[in-house]
mmCIF file of C-alpha atoms in Angstrom:
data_model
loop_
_atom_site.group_PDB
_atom_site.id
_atom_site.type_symbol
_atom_site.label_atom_id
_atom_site.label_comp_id
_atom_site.label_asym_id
_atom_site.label_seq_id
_atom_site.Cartn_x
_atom_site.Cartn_y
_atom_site.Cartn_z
ATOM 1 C CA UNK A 1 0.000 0.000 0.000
ATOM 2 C CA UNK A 2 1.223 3.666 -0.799
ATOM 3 C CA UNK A 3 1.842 6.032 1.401
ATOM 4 C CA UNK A 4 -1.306 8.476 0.688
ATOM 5 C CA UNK A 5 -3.590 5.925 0.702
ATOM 6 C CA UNK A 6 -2.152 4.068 4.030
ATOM 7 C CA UNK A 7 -2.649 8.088 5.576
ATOM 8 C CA UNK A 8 -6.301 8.331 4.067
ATOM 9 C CA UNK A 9 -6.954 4.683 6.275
ATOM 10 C CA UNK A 10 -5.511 5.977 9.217
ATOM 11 C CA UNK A 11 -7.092 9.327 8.623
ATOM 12 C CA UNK A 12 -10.948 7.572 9.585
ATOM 13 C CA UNK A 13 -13.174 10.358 8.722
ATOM 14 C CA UNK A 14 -11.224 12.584 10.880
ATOM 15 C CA UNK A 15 -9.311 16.200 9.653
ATOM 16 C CA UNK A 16 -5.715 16.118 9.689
ATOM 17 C CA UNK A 17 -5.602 18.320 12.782
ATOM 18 C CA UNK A 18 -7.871 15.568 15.127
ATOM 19 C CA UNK A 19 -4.799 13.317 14.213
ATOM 20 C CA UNK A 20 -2.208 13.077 17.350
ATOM 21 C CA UNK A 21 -0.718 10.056 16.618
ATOM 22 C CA UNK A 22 0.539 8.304 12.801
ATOM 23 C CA UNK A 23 1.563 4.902 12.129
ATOM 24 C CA UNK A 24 2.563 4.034 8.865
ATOM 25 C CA UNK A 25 5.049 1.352 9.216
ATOM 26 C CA UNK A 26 5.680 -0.567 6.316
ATOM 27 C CA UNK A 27 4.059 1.056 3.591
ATOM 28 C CA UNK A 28 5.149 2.267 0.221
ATOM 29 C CA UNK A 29 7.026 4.983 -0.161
ATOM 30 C CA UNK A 30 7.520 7.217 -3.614
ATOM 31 C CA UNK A 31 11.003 7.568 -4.552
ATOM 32 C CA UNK A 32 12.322 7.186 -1.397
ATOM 33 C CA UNK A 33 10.452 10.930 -0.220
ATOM 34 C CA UNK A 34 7.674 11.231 2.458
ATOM 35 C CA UNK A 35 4.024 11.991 0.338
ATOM 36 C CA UNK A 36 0.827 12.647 1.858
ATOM 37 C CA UNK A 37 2.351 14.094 4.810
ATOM 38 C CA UNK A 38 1.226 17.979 4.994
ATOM 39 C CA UNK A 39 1.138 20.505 7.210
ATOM 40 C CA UNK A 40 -2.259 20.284 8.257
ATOM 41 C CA UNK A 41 -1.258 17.605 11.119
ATOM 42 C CA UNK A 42 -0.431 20.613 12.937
ATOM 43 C CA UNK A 43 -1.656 18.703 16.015
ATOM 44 C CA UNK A 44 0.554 15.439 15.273
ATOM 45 C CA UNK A 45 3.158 14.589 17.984
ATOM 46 C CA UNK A 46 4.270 10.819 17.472
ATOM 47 C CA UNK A 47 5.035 9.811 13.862
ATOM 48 C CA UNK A 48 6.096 6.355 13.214
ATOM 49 C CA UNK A 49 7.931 5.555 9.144
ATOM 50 C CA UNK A 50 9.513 2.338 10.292
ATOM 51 C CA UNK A 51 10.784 0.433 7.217
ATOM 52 C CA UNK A 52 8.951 2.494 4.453
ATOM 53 C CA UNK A 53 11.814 2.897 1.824
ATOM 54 C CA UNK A 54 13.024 6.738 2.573
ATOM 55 C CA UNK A 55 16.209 8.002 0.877
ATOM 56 C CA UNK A 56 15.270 11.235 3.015
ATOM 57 C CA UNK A 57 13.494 12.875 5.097
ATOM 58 C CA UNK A 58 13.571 16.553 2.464
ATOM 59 C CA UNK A 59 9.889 16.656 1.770
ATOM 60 C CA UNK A 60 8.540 16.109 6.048
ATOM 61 C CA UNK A 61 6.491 19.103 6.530
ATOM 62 C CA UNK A 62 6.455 21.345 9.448
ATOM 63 C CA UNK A 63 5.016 19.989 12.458
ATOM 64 C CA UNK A 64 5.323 21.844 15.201
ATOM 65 C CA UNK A 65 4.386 19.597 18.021
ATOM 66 C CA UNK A 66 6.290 16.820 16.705
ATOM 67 C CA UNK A 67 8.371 15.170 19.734
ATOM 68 C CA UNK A 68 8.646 11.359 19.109
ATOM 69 C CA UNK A 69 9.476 10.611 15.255
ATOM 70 C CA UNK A 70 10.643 6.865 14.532
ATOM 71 C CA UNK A 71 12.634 6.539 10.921
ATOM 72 C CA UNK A 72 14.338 3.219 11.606
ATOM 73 C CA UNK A 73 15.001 0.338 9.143
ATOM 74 C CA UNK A 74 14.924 3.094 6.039
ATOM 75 C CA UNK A 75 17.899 4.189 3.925
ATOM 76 C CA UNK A 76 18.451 7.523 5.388
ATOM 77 C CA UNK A 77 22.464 8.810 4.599
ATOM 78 C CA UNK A 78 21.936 12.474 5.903
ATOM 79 C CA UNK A 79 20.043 15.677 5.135
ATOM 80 C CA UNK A 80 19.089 15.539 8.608
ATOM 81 C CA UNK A 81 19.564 19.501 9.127
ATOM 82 C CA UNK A 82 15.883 19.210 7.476
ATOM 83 C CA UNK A 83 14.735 17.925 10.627
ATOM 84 C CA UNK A 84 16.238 20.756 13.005
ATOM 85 C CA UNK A 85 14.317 23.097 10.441
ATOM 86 C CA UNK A 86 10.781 21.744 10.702
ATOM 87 C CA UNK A 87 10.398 20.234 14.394
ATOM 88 C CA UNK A 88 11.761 22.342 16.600
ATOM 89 C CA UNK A 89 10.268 20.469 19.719
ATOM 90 C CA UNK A 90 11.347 16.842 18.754
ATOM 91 C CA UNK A 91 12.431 14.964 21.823
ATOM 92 C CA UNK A 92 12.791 11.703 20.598
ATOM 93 C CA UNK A 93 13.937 10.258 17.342
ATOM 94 C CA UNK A 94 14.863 7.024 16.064
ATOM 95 C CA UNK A 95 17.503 6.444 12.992
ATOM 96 C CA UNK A 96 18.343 2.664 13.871
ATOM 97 C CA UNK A 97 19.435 1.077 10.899
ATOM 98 C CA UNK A 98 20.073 3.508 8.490
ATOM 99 C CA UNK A 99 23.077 4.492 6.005
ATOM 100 C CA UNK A 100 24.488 6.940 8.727
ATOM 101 C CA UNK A 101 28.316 6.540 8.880
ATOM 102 C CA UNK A 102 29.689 9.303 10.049
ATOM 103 C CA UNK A 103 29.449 11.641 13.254
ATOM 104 C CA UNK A 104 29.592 14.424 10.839
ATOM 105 C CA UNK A 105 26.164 13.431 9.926
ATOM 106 C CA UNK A 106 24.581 13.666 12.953
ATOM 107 C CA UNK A 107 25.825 17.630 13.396
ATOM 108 C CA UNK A 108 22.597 19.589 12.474
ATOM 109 C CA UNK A 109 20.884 17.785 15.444
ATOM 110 C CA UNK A 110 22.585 20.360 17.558
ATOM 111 C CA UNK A 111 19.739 23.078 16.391
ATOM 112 C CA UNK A 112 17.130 20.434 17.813
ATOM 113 C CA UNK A 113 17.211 22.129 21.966
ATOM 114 C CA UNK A 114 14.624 19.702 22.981
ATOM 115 C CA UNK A 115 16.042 16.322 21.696
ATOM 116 C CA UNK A 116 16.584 14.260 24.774
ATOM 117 C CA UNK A 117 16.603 10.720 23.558
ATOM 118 C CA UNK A 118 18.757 9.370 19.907
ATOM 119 C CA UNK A 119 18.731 6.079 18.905
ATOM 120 C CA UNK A 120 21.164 4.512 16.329
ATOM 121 C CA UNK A 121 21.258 0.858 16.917
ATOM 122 C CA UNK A 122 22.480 -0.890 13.645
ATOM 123 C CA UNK A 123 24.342 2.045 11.985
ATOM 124 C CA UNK A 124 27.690 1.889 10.924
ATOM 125 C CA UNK A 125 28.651 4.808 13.234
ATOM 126 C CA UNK A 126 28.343 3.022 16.257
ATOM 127 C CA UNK A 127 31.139 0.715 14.966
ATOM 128 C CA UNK A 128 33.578 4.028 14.939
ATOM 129 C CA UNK A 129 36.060 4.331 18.115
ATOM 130 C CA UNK A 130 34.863 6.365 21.368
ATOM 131 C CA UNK A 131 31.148 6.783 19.212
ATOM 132 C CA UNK A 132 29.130 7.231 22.817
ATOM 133 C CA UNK A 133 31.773 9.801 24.054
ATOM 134 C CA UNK A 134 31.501 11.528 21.033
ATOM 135 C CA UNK A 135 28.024 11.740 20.151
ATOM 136 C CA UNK A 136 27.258 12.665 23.860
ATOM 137 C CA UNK A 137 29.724 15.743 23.200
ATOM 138 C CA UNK A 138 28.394 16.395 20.202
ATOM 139 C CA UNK A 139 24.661 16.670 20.980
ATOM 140 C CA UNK A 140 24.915 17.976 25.333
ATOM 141 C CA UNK A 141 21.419 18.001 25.339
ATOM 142 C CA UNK A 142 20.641 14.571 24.751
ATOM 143 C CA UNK A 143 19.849 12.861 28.539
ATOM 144 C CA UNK A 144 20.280 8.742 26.570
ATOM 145 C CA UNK A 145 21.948 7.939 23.078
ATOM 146 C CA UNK A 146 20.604 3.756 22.506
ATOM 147 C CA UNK A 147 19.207 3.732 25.132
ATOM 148 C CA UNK A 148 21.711 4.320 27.782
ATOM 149 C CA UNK A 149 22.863 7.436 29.888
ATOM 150 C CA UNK A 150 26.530 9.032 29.654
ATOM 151 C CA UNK A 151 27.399 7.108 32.655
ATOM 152 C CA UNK A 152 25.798 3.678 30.799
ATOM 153 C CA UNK A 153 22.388 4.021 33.206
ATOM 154 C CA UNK A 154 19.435 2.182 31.330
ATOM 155 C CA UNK A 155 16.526 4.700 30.581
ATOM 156 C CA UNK A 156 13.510 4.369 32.409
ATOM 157 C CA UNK A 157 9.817 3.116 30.480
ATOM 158 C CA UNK A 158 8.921 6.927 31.302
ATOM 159 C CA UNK A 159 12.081 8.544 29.638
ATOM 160 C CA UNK A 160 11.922 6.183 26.826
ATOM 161 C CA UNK A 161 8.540 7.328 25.439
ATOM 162 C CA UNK A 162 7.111 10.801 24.248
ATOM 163 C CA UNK A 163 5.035 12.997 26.700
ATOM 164 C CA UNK A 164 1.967 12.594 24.678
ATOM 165 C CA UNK A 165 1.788 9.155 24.809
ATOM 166 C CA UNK A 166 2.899 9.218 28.192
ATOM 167 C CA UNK A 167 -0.196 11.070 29.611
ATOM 168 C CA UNK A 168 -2.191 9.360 27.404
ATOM 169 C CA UNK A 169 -0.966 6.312 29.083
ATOM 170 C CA UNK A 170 -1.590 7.531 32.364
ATOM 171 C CA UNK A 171 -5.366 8.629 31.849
ATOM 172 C CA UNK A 172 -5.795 5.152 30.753
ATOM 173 C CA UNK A 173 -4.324 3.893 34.048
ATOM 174 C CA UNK A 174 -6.158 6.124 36.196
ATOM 175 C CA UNK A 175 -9.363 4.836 34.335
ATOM 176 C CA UNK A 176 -8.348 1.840 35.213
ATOM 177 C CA UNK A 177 -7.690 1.901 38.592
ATOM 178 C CA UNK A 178 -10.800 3.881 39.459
ATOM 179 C CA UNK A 179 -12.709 1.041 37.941
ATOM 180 C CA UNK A 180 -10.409 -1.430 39.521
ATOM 181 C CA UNK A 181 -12.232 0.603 42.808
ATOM 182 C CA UNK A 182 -15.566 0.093 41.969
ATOM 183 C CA UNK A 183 -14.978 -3.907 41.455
ATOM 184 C CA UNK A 184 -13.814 -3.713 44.960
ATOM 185 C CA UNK A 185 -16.545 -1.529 46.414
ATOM 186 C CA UNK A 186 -18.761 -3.661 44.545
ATOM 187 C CA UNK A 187 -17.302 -6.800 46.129
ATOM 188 C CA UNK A 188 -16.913 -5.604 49.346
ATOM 189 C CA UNK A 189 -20.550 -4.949 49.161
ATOM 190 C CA UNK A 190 -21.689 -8.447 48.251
ATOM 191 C CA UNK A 191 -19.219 -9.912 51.405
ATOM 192 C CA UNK A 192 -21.542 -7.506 53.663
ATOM 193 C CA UNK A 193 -24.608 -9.257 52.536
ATOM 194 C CA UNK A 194 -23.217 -12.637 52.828
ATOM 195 C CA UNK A 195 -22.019 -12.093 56.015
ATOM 196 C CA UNK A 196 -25.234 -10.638 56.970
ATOM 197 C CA UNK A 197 -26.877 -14.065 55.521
ATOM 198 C CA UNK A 198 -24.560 -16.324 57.248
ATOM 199 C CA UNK A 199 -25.311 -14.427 60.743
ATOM 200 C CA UNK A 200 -28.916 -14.889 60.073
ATOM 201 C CA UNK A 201 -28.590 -18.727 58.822
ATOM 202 C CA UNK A 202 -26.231 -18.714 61.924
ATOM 203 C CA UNK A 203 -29.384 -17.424 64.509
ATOM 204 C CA UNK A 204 -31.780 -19.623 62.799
ATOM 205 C CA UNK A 205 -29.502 -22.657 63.235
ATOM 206 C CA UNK A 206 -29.007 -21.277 67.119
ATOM 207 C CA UNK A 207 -33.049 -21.184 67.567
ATOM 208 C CA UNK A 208 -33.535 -24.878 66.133
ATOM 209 C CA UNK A 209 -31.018 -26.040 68.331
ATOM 210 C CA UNK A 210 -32.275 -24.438 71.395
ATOM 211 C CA UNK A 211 -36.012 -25.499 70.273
ATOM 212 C CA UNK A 212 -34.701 -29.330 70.089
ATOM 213 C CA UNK A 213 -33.044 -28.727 73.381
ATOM 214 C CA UNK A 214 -36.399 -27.550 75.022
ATOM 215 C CA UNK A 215 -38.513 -30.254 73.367
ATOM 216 C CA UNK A 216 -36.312 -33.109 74.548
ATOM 217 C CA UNK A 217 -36.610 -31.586 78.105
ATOM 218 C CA UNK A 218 -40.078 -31.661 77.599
ATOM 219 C CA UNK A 219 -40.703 -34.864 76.870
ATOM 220 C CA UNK A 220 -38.343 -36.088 79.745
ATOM 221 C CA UNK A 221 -40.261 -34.418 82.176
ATOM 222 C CA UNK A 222 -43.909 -35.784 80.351
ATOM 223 C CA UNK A 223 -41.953 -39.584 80.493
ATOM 224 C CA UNK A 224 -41.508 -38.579 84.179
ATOM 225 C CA UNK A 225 -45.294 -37.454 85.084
ATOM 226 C CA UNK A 226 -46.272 -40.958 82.849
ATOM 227 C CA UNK A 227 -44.093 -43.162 85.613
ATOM 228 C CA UNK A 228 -45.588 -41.407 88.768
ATOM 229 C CA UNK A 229 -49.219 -41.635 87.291
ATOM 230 C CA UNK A 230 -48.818 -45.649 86.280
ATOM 231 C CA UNK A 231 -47.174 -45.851 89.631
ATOM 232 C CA UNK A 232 -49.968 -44.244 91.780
ATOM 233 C CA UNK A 233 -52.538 -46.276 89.903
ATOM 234 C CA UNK A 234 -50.884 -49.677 90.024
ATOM 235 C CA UNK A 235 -50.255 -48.527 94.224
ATOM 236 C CA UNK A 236 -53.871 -49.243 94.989
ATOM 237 C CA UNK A 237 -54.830 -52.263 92.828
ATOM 238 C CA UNK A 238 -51.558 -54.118 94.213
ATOM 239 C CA UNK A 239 -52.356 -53.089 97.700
ATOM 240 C CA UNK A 240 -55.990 -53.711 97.016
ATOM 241 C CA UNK A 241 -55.491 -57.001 95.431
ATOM 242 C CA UNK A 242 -53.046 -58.376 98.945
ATOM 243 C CA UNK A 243 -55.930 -57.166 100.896
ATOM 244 C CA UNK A 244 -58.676 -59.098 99.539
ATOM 245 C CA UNK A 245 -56.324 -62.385 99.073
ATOM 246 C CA UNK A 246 -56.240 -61.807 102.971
ATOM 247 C CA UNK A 247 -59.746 -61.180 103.964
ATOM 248 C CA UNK A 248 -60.712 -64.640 101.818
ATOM 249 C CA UNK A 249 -58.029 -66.505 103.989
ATOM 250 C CA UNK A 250 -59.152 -65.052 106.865
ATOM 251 C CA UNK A 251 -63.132 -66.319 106.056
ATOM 252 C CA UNK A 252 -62.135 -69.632 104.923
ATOM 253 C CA UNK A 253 -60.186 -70.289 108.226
ATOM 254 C CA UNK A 254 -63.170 -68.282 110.434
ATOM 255 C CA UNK A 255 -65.095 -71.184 108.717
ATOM 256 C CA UNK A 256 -62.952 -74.069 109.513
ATOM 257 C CA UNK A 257 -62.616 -73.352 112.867
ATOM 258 C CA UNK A 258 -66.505 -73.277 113.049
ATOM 259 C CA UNK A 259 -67.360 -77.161 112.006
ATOM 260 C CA UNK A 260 -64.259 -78.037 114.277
ATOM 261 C CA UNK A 261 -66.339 -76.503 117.297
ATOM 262 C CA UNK A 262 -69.409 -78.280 115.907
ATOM 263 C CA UNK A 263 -67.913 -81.479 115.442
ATOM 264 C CA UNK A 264 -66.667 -81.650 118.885
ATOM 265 C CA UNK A 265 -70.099 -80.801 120.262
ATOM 266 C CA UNK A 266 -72.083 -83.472 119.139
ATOM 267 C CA UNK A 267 -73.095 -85.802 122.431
ATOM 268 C CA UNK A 268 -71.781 -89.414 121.940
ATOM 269 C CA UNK A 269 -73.652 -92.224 121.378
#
């Protein structure tokens, strides 16, 4: 795909001036030159032309709020005093593996006052003798060449990417975390009312127990009143019963003794 075309595509029925961020990466350039690219993007601050075929970078418009521009894997050799001209706040700015040979080259960086962050992995100038030491001279305001510090300190996430993206980054983390907080209100919520359900499944547990505690009480003492009433009822029959076995004893010897006395009466013959 071609360079104006991939731009209309990324475009998505916005104006040029809506556009912050531009990605082309791996389209089609013509001739080796930027097209499509015009000044309009006056609002554009991260521009990304990773291996698109440039020569140069002569016909990049000015854009003003440029700060992060990536040009790696192209065949850039120089011209770069085109960039000093046309984005005068670039911060950060990617040439890894281009044609660049010399430190010569990188010279007309020294206009850019912002530039805080080069990268030149794969170039043949970073084969040349004391190349950190002398691009670090070279360019004093740049804070990390590849990557690394003067003193060979690694750059932080927060260094290594442009400010726009950065606070774009961060609104998206805040968003984040305030709905992480919600989830957790939300959750913290629903262990409430569980633990308010468990309490009452808790009581109502408590009040069954206690209920089967009473009843078997109950029915230990009705068991009880049972025995004493059987008892008090059997009482009298048994005692009744030994009486009357006595009083028919009694009789039956009363009447024995009786035709003994008779017997003994009777005048003889």
């Amino acid at each position: 795909m071609d360079m104006k075309k991939r731009i209309h595509l990324e475009l998505r029925n916005r104006t040029p001036s809506d556009v912050r961020e531009l990605v082309l990466d791996n389209c089609r350039s013509n001739e080796g030159k930027i097209e499509g690219l015009t000044v309009e993007f006056v609002n554009l601050e991260f521009l990304s032309l990773i291996n698109v075929g440039l020569l140069s970078v002569s016909n990049l418009p000015k854009l003003g709020k440029l700060k992060k521009l990536e040009l790696s894997d192209n065949r850039i050799s120089g011209g770069l005093d085109i960039l000093a001209e046309k984005l005068s706040n670039l911060t950060h700015l990617n040439l890894s593996g281009n044609k660049l040979k010399d430190i010569s080259t990188l010279e007309p960086l020294k206009k850019l006052d912002h530039l805080k962050s080069l990268d030149l992995f794969n170039c043949e100038v970073t084969n040349l003798n004391d190349y950190r030491e002398s691009v670090f001279k070279l360019l004093p305001q740049l804070a990390y060449l590849d990557g690394y510090d003067i003193d060979d300190q690694e750059a932080s996430d927060s260094d290594g990417e442009a400010d726009g993206v950065d606070d774009d980054e961060e609104e998206d983390e805040d968003g984040e975390e305030e709905f992480d907080e919600e989830e957790d209100d939300d959750d913290d919520d629903e262990d409430e009312v569980e633990g308010e359900e468990d309490d009452e499944d808790a009581s109502g547990e408590d009040e069954e127990e206690d209920f089967g505690q009473d009843g078997e009480v109950d029915d230990d003492d009705d068991d009880d009143d049972d025995d004493e009433a059987i008892q008090s009822t059997l009482l009298p029959l048994h005692n009744s019963s030994f009486t009357h076995a006595h009083l028919l004893v009694g009789a039956r010897l009363h009447q024995m003794s009786g035709a003994c006395g008779a017997v003994q009466m009777e005048p003889t013959s």
